PDB file of C-alpha atoms in Angstrom:
ATOM      1  CA  UNK A 655      18.019  23.461 -42.897  1.00 59.00           C
ATOM      2  CA  UNK A 656      15.053  25.108 -41.480  1.00 68.00           C
ATOM      3  CA  UNK A 657      15.498  26.231 -37.715  1.00 73.00           C
ATOM      4  CA  UNK A 658      12.457  26.990 -35.213  1.00 75.00           C
ATOM      5  CA  UNK A 659      12.625  29.775 -33.724  1.00 82.00           C
ATOM      6  CA  UNK A 660      11.278  31.903 -30.443  1.00 88.00           C
ATOM      7  CA  UNK A 661      10.495  35.456 -30.429  1.00 90.00           C
ATOM      8  CA  UNK A 662      10.919  37.296 -27.509  1.00 94.00           C
ATOM      9  CA  UNK A 663       9.298  40.677 -26.318  1.00 94.00           C
ATOM     10  CA  UNK A 664       7.950  43.057 -24.150  1.00 96.00           C
ATOM     11  CA  UNK A 665       4.307  43.480 -22.771  1.00 95.00           C
ATOM     12  CA  UNK A 666       5.726  47.286 -21.933  1.00 96.00           C
ATOM     13  CA  UNK A 667       7.658  47.780 -24.660  1.00 96.00           C
ATOM     14  CA  UNK A 668       9.513  47.198 -27.924  1.00 95.00           C
ATOM     15  CA  UNK A 669      11.833  44.642 -27.038  1.00 95.00           C
ATOM     16  CA  UNK A 670      12.831  41.973 -29.246  1.00 94.00           C
ATOM     17  CA  UNK A 671      15.117  39.339 -28.868  1.00 93.00           C
ATOM     18  CA  UNK A 672      15.460  35.614 -30.737  1.00 91.00           C
ATOM     19  CA  UNK A 673      16.885  32.437 -29.770  1.00 91.00           C
ATOM     20  CA  UNK A 674      17.978  31.241 -33.187  1.00 89.00           C
ATOM     21  CA  UNK A 675      21.788  32.173 -32.332  1.00 91.00           C
ATOM     22  CA  UNK A 676      21.351  28.819 -29.738  1.00 91.00           C
ATOM     23  CA  UNK A 677      21.083  26.711 -32.439  1.00 88.00           C
ATOM     24  CA  UNK A 678      24.684  27.305 -33.707  1.00 90.00           C
ATOM     25  CA  UNK A 679      27.293  24.621 -32.757  1.00 92.00           C
ATOM     26  CA  UNK A 680      29.722  25.526 -30.181  1.00 93.00           C
ATOM     27  CA  UNK A 681      32.922  24.018 -29.647  1.00 91.00           C
ATOM     28  CA  UNK A 682      35.002  24.030 -26.517  1.00 88.00           C
ATOM     29  CA  UNK A 683      39.025  23.231 -27.782  1.00 86.00           C
ATOM     30  CA  UNK A 684      40.438  21.123 -24.757  1.00 76.00           C
ATOM     31  CA  UNK A 685      43.940  20.197 -25.820  1.00 76.00           C
ATOM     32  CA  UNK A 686      43.306  17.384 -28.368  1.00 74.00           C
ATOM     33  CA  UNK A 687      39.733  17.058 -28.132  1.00 77.00           C
ATOM     34  CA  UNK A 688      36.508  19.196 -29.359  1.00 84.00           C
ATOM     35  CA  UNK A 689      33.765  19.250 -26.762  1.00 82.00           C
ATOM     36  CA  UNK A 690      29.981  19.927 -27.800  1.00 84.00           C
ATOM     37  CA  UNK A 691      29.128  23.543 -26.063  1.00 87.00           C
ATOM     38  CA  UNK A 692      26.333  23.165 -23.644  1.00 85.00           C
ATOM     39  CA  UNK A 693      24.205  26.569 -23.737  1.00 92.00           C
ATOM     40  CA  UNK A 694      20.629  27.721 -22.931  1.00 92.00           C
ATOM     41  CA  UNK A 695      19.011  31.340 -22.740  1.00 94.00           C
ATOM     42  CA  UNK A 696      19.449  33.917 -19.954  1.00 95.00           C
ATOM     43  CA  UNK A 697      18.664  37.389 -19.404  1.00 97.00           C
ATOM     44  CA  UNK A 698      22.149  38.909 -19.740  1.00 97.00           C
ATOM     45  CA  UNK A 699      22.067  42.508 -17.339  1.00 97.00           C
ATOM     46  CA  UNK A 700      25.139  44.201 -19.450  1.00 96.00           C
ATOM     47  CA  UNK A 701      23.416  43.453 -22.837  1.00 96.00           C
ATOM     48  CA  UNK A 702      20.053  44.045 -21.400  1.00 96.00           C
ATOM     49  CA  UNK A 703      18.667  41.093 -23.654  1.00 96.00           C
ATOM     50  CA  UNK A 704      17.943  37.443 -23.708  1.00 96.00           C
ATOM     51  CA  UNK A 705      21.101  36.383 -25.137  1.00 96.00           C
ATOM     52  CA  UNK A 706      22.906  32.798 -25.440  1.00 96.00           C
ATOM     53  CA  UNK A 707      24.671  31.962 -21.866  1.00 96.00           C
ATOM     54  CA  UNK A 708      26.835  28.975 -21.401  1.00 92.00           C
ATOM     55  CA  UNK A 709      25.274  26.246 -19.686  1.00 86.00           C
ATOM     56  CA  UNK A 710      27.649  23.956 -16.822  1.00 80.00           C
ATOM     57  CA  UNK A 711      27.031  20.571 -16.119  1.00 66.00           C
ATOM     58  CA  UNK A 712      24.962  19.807 -13.091  1.00 66.00           C
ATOM     59  CA  UNK A 713      25.594  17.309 -10.654  1.00 67.00           C
ATOM     60  CA  UNK A 714      21.848  15.954 -10.488  1.00 70.00           C
ATOM     61  CA  UNK A 715      21.860  15.623 -13.535  1.00 72.00           C
ATOM     62  CA  UNK A 716      24.664  13.279 -13.749  1.00 71.00           C
ATOM     63  CA  UNK A 717      23.502  11.467 -10.974  1.00 79.00           C
ATOM     64  CA  UNK A 718      19.814  11.281 -12.721  1.00 79.00           C
ATOM     65  CA  UNK A 719      21.526  10.077 -16.226  1.00 73.00           C
ATOM     66  CA  UNK A 720      23.769   7.076 -14.175  1.00 79.00           C
ATOM     67  CA  UNK A 721      19.907   6.240 -12.409  1.00 82.00           C
ATOM     68  CA  UNK A 722      18.346   6.070 -15.738  1.00 81.00           C
ATOM     69  CA  UNK A 723      20.723   3.569 -17.285  1.00 82.00           C
ATOM     70  CA  UNK A 724      20.888   1.428 -14.196  1.00 84.00           C
ATOM     71  CA  UNK A 725      16.754   1.298 -14.538  1.00 83.00           C
ATOM     72  CA  UNK A 726      16.781   0.705 -17.916  1.00 82.00           C
ATOM     73  CA  UNK A 727      19.649  -1.745 -17.719  1.00 83.00           C
ATOM     74  CA  UNK A 728      17.623  -3.647 -15.052  1.00 82.00           C
ATOM     75  CA  UNK A 729      14.486  -3.654 -17.456  1.00 80.00           C
ATOM     76  CA  UNK A 730      16.408  -4.971 -19.998  1.00 79.00           C
ATOM     77  CA  UNK A 731      17.272  -7.612 -18.749  1.00 80.00           C
ATOM     78  CA  UNK A 732      13.982  -8.364 -17.818  1.00 78.00           C
ATOM     79  CA  UNK A 733      12.824  -8.011 -21.107  1.00 74.00           C
ATOM     80  CA  UNK A 734      15.537 -10.800 -22.423  1.00 73.00           C
ATOM     81  CA  UNK A 735      14.791 -13.192 -19.724  1.00 72.00           C
ATOM     82  CA  UNK A 736      11.164 -13.072 -21.131  1.00 71.00           C
ATOM     83  CA  UNK A 737      12.442 -13.167 -24.636  1.00 65.00           C
ATOM     84  CA  UNK A 738      14.246 -16.300 -23.454  1.00 64.00           C
ATOM     85  CA  UNK A 739      11.219 -17.788 -21.736  1.00 59.00           C
ATOM     86  CA  UNK A 740       9.063 -18.117 -25.041  1.00 58.00           C
ATOM     87  CA  UNK A 741       8.641 -21.942 -25.773  1.00 52.00           C
ATOM     88  CA  UNK A 742       8.408 -21.088 -29.947  1.00 58.00           C
ATOM     89  CA  UNK A 743      11.934 -21.043 -31.032  1.00 53.00           C
ATOM     90  CA  UNK A 744      11.106 -18.414 -33.703  1.00 55.00           C
ATOM     91  CA  UNK A 745       9.893 -16.328 -30.986  1.00 56.00           C
ATOM     92  CA  UNK A 746      13.065 -17.293 -29.324  1.00 52.00           C
ATOM     93  CA  UNK A 747      15.088 -15.986 -32.337  1.00 52.00           C
ATOM     94  CA  UNK A 748      12.997 -12.748 -32.583  1.00 56.00           C
ATOM     95  CA  UNK A 749      14.901 -10.843 -29.299  1.00 52.00           C
ATOM     96  CA  UNK A 750      15.021  -7.030 -31.490  1.00 53.00           C
ATOM     97  CA  UNK A 751      11.678  -6.413 -30.522  1.00 69.00           C
ATOM     98  CA  UNK A 752      10.548  -2.965 -29.952  1.00 72.00           C
ATOM     99  CA  UNK A 753      11.139  -2.536 -25.832  1.00 75.00           C
ATOM    100  CA  UNK A 754      14.395  -4.413 -26.366  1.00 78.00           C
ATOM    101  CA  UNK A 755      15.382  -1.875 -28.908  1.00 81.00           C
ATOM    102  CA  UNK A 756      14.145   0.757 -27.511  1.00 84.00           C
ATOM    103  CA  UNK A 757      15.294  -0.004 -23.979  1.00 82.00           C
ATOM    104  CA  UNK A 758      18.994  -0.699 -26.170  1.00 84.00           C
ATOM    105  CA  UNK A 759      19.000   2.952 -27.454  1.00 85.00           C
ATOM    106  CA  UNK A 760      18.156   4.915 -24.403  1.00 86.00           C
ATOM    107  CA  UNK A 761      20.802   3.436 -23.180  1.00 85.00           C
ATOM    108  CA  UNK A 762      23.253   3.857 -25.658  1.00 87.00           C
ATOM    109  CA  UNK A 763      21.813   7.810 -25.817  1.00 85.00           C
ATOM    110  CA  UNK A 764      22.354   8.243 -21.998  1.00 85.00           C
ATOM    111  CA  UNK A 765      25.880   6.962 -21.735  1.00 86.00           C
ATOM    112  CA  UNK A 766      26.692   9.070 -24.429  1.00 84.00           C
ATOM    113  CA  UNK A 767      25.535  12.040 -22.932  1.00 81.00           C
ATOM    114  CA  UNK A 768      26.721  10.812 -19.750  1.00 81.00           C
ATOM    115  CA  UNK A 769      30.444  10.648 -21.136  1.00 81.00           C
ATOM    116  CA  UNK A 770      29.668  13.878 -22.351  1.00 78.00           C
ATOM    117  CA  UNK A 771      29.093  15.671 -19.158  1.00 78.00           C
ATOM    118  CA  UNK A 772      31.884  13.647 -17.588  1.00 79.00           C
ATOM    119  CA  UNK A 773      34.580  15.522 -20.117  1.00 75.00           C
ATOM    120  CA  UNK A 774      32.347  18.817 -19.508  1.00 76.00           C
ATOM    121  CA  UNK A 775      33.411  18.740 -15.977  1.00 77.00           C
ATOM    122  CA  UNK A 776      37.020  17.950 -16.196  1.00 74.00           C
ATOM    123  CA  UNK A 777      37.061  20.967 -18.440  1.00 74.00           C
ATOM    124  CA  UNK A 778      34.873  23.083 -15.976  1.00 76.00           C
ATOM    125  CA  UNK A 779      36.951  21.882 -13.260  1.00 77.00           C
ATOM    126  CA  UNK A 780      40.145  23.788 -14.692  1.00 79.00           C
ATOM    127  CA  UNK A 781      38.270  26.891 -15.502  1.00 84.00           C
ATOM    128  CA  UNK A 782      38.815  30.348 -13.799  1.00 86.00           C
ATOM    129  CA  UNK A 783      35.737  31.856 -15.281  1.00 84.00           C
ATOM    130  CA  UNK A 784      32.293  31.724 -14.600  1.00 86.00           C
ATOM    131  CA  UNK A 785      29.999  30.489 -17.058  1.00 90.00           C
ATOM    132  CA  UNK A 786      28.730  33.738 -19.261  1.00 94.00           C
ATOM    133  CA  UNK A 787      26.961  35.413 -21.847  1.00 96.00           C
ATOM    134  CA  UNK A 788      28.103  34.121 -25.067  1.00 94.00           C
ATOM    135  CA  UNK A 789      27.888  37.916 -27.337  1.00 94.00           C
ATOM    136  CA  UNK A 790      30.101  40.009 -24.047  1.00 94.00           C
ATOM    137  CA  UNK A 791      31.262  37.684 -21.743  1.00 94.00           C
ATOM    138  CA  UNK A 792      29.508  38.945 -18.839  1.00 95.00           C
ATOM    139  CA  UNK A 793      28.615  36.942 -16.104  1.00 94.00           C
ATOM    140  CA  UNK A 794      25.823  38.910 -14.577  1.00 96.00           C
ATOM    141  CA  UNK A 795      22.823  36.909 -16.338  1.00 96.00           C
ATOM    142  CA  UNK A 796      20.257  34.607 -14.729  1.00 95.00           C
ATOM    143  CA  UNK A 797      18.225  31.959 -16.847  1.00 93.00           C
ATOM    144  CA  UNK A 798      14.981  32.636 -18.341  1.00 93.00           C
ATOM    145  CA  UNK A 799      12.317  30.472 -17.085  1.00 90.00           C
ATOM    146  CA  UNK A 800      11.541  27.381 -19.338  1.00 83.00           C
ATOM    147  CA  UNK A 801       8.837  28.341 -21.826  1.00 75.00           C
ATOM    148  CA  UNK A 802       5.775  26.496 -22.235  1.00 65.00           C
ATOM    149  CA  UNK A 803       5.807  26.411 -26.246  1.00 63.00           C
ATOM    150  CA  UNK A 804       8.677  24.009 -27.719  1.00 55.00           C
ATOM    151  CA  UNK A 805       9.693  25.564 -31.042  1.00 48.00           C
ATOM    152  CA  UNK A 806      11.190  21.943 -31.826  1.00 49.00           C
ATOM    153  CA  UNK A 807       7.392  20.552 -31.961  1.00 45.00           C
ATOM    154  CA  UNK A 808       4.520  22.802 -31.965  1.00 51.00           C
ATOM    155  CA  UNK A 809       3.287  24.455 -34.980  1.00 53.00           C
ATOM    156  CA  UNK A 810       3.746  28.090 -35.735  1.00 50.00           C
ATOM    157  CA  UNK A 811       1.832  30.161 -33.750  1.00 52.00           C
ATOM    158  CA  UNK A 812       1.628  34.506 -33.062  1.00 58.00           C
ATOM    159  CA  UNK A 813       0.359  34.161 -30.198  1.00 76.00           C
ATOM    160  CA  UNK A 814       2.682  35.476 -27.076  1.00 84.00           C
ATOM    161  CA  UNK A 815       3.103  33.505 -24.025  1.00 87.00           C
ATOM    162  CA  UNK A 816       4.186  35.164 -20.944  1.00 90.00           C
ATOM    163  CA  UNK A 817       7.386  34.102 -19.898  1.00 91.00           C
ATOM    164  CA  UNK A 818       7.365  34.132 -16.146  1.00 91.00           C
ATOM    165  CA  UNK A 819       9.761  36.779 -16.564  1.00 95.00           C
ATOM    166  CA  UNK A 820       9.569  40.903 -15.610  1.00 95.00           C
ATOM    167  CA  UNK A 821      11.729  42.932 -18.113  1.00 97.00           C
ATOM    168  CA  UNK A 822      14.748  44.496 -15.686  1.00 95.00           C
ATOM    169  CA  UNK A 823      14.263  47.797 -15.392  1.00 93.00           C
ATOM    170  CA  UNK A 824      10.937  48.537 -17.334  1.00 95.00           C
ATOM    171  CA  UNK A 825       8.499  46.375 -15.436  1.00 92.00           C
ATOM    172  CA  UNK A 826       6.553  44.912 -18.546  1.00 95.00           C
ATOM    173  CA  UNK A 827       6.304  41.308 -18.913  1.00 95.00           C
ATOM    174  CA  UNK A 828       8.970  39.340 -21.601  1.00 95.00           C
ATOM    175  CA  UNK A 829       6.514  37.056 -24.105  1.00 93.00           C
ATOM    176  CA  UNK A 830       7.667  34.075 -26.056  1.00 91.00           C
ATOM    177  CA  UNK A 831       6.336  32.615 -29.405  1.00 87.00           C
ATOM    178  CA  UNK A 832       7.246  31.173 -32.002  1.00 82.00           C
ATOM    179  CA  UNK A 833       6.380  32.411 -35.214  1.00 68.00           C
ATOM    180  CA  UNK A 834       8.684  32.340 -37.686  1.00 70.00           C
ATOM    181  CA  UNK A 835      11.133  29.035 -38.616  1.00 70.00           C
ATOM    182  CA  UNK A 836      14.598  30.440 -40.189  1.00 69.00           C
ATOM    183  CA  UNK A 837      16.495  28.127 -43.104  1.00 70.00           C
ATOM    184  CA  UNK A 838      20.644  28.808 -41.794  1.00 71.00           C
ATOM    185  CA  UNK A 839      23.807  27.167 -42.591  1.00 80.00           C
ATOM    186  CA  UNK A 840      25.970  27.685 -39.187  1.00 82.00           C
ATOM    187  CA  UNK A 841      29.013  27.318 -38.775  1.00 88.00           C
ATOM    188  CA  UNK A 842      30.768  26.051 -36.010  1.00 91.00           C
ATOM    189  CA  UNK A 843      32.327  28.541 -33.681  1.00 92.00           C
ATOM    190  CA  UNK A 844      35.161  27.561 -31.221  1.00 93.00           C
ATOM    191  CA  UNK A 845      36.293  28.281 -27.417  1.00 92.00           C
ATOM    192  CA  UNK A 846      39.113  27.999 -25.560  1.00 90.00           C
ATOM    193  CA  UNK A 847      38.109  25.955 -22.331  1.00 84.00           C
ATOM    194  CA  UNK A 848      37.585  30.031 -20.774  1.00 89.00           C
ATOM    195  CA  UNK A 849      34.607  30.290 -22.630  1.00 89.00           C
ATOM    196  CA  UNK A 850      36.313  33.165 -24.967  1.00 91.00           C
ATOM    197  CA  UNK A 851      36.259  32.471 -28.646  1.00 92.00           C
ATOM    198  CA  UNK A 852      39.393  31.816 -30.815  1.00 89.00           C
ATOM    199  CA  UNK A 853      40.543  34.261 -33.065  1.00 70.00           C
ATOM    200  CA  UNK A 854      41.870  31.944 -35.449  1.00 50.00           C
ATOM    201  CA  UNK A 855      40.105  29.339 -37.910  1.00 47.00           C
ATOM    202  CA  UNK A 856      40.410  25.826 -36.969  1.00 45.00           C
ATOM    203  CA  UNK A 857      41.961  23.845 -39.622  1.00 43.00           C
ATOM    204  CA  UNK A 858      41.531  19.962 -38.943  1.00 41.00           C
ATOM    205  CA  UNK A 859      44.549  17.825 -39.815  1.00 38.00           C
ATOM    206  CA  UNK A 860      42.986  15.139 -42.721  1.00 33.00           C
TER     207      UNK A 860
END
């Protein structure tokens, strides 16, 4: 499939990086479960370049999801009450209004995300290693600032945008641009719950 990719460059040297590897599906094997790894782009000081790094769950993110679900359920109850109060029977039968459908989808998506985060929390509570670089497994990294360019939705553009991150050891500014797409078919990569890749391929029982 066609995958958008952000390109990282430096204003003072020939540094070249990409977030293409961020799109590869990665899973922790935790007992009998496959748990999707959350990843983000960071600057690895060992690799000395932008790399994919593990992203641990955030307590504040869990709270935000819980509050989001509560707000959506409240709005859903209000919408259902308004629908039942309509005087005409065909209006009452028309329950699946756009507002109700959107709210139900919002609740379902947020609930699924919350379930995955809680599963990740159980994994991370057992871990010894901290979040690390996927390439060299170093924990010496820092997250890259979010880009104003959205690789998923913005059209390709060759105009670089400063990321607000100084190239360590160089002094130049890291820029990002969305100027290329790739046709890729990624194979999933599997990790133990310490975040290290499994050497043997995973075979699933049918």
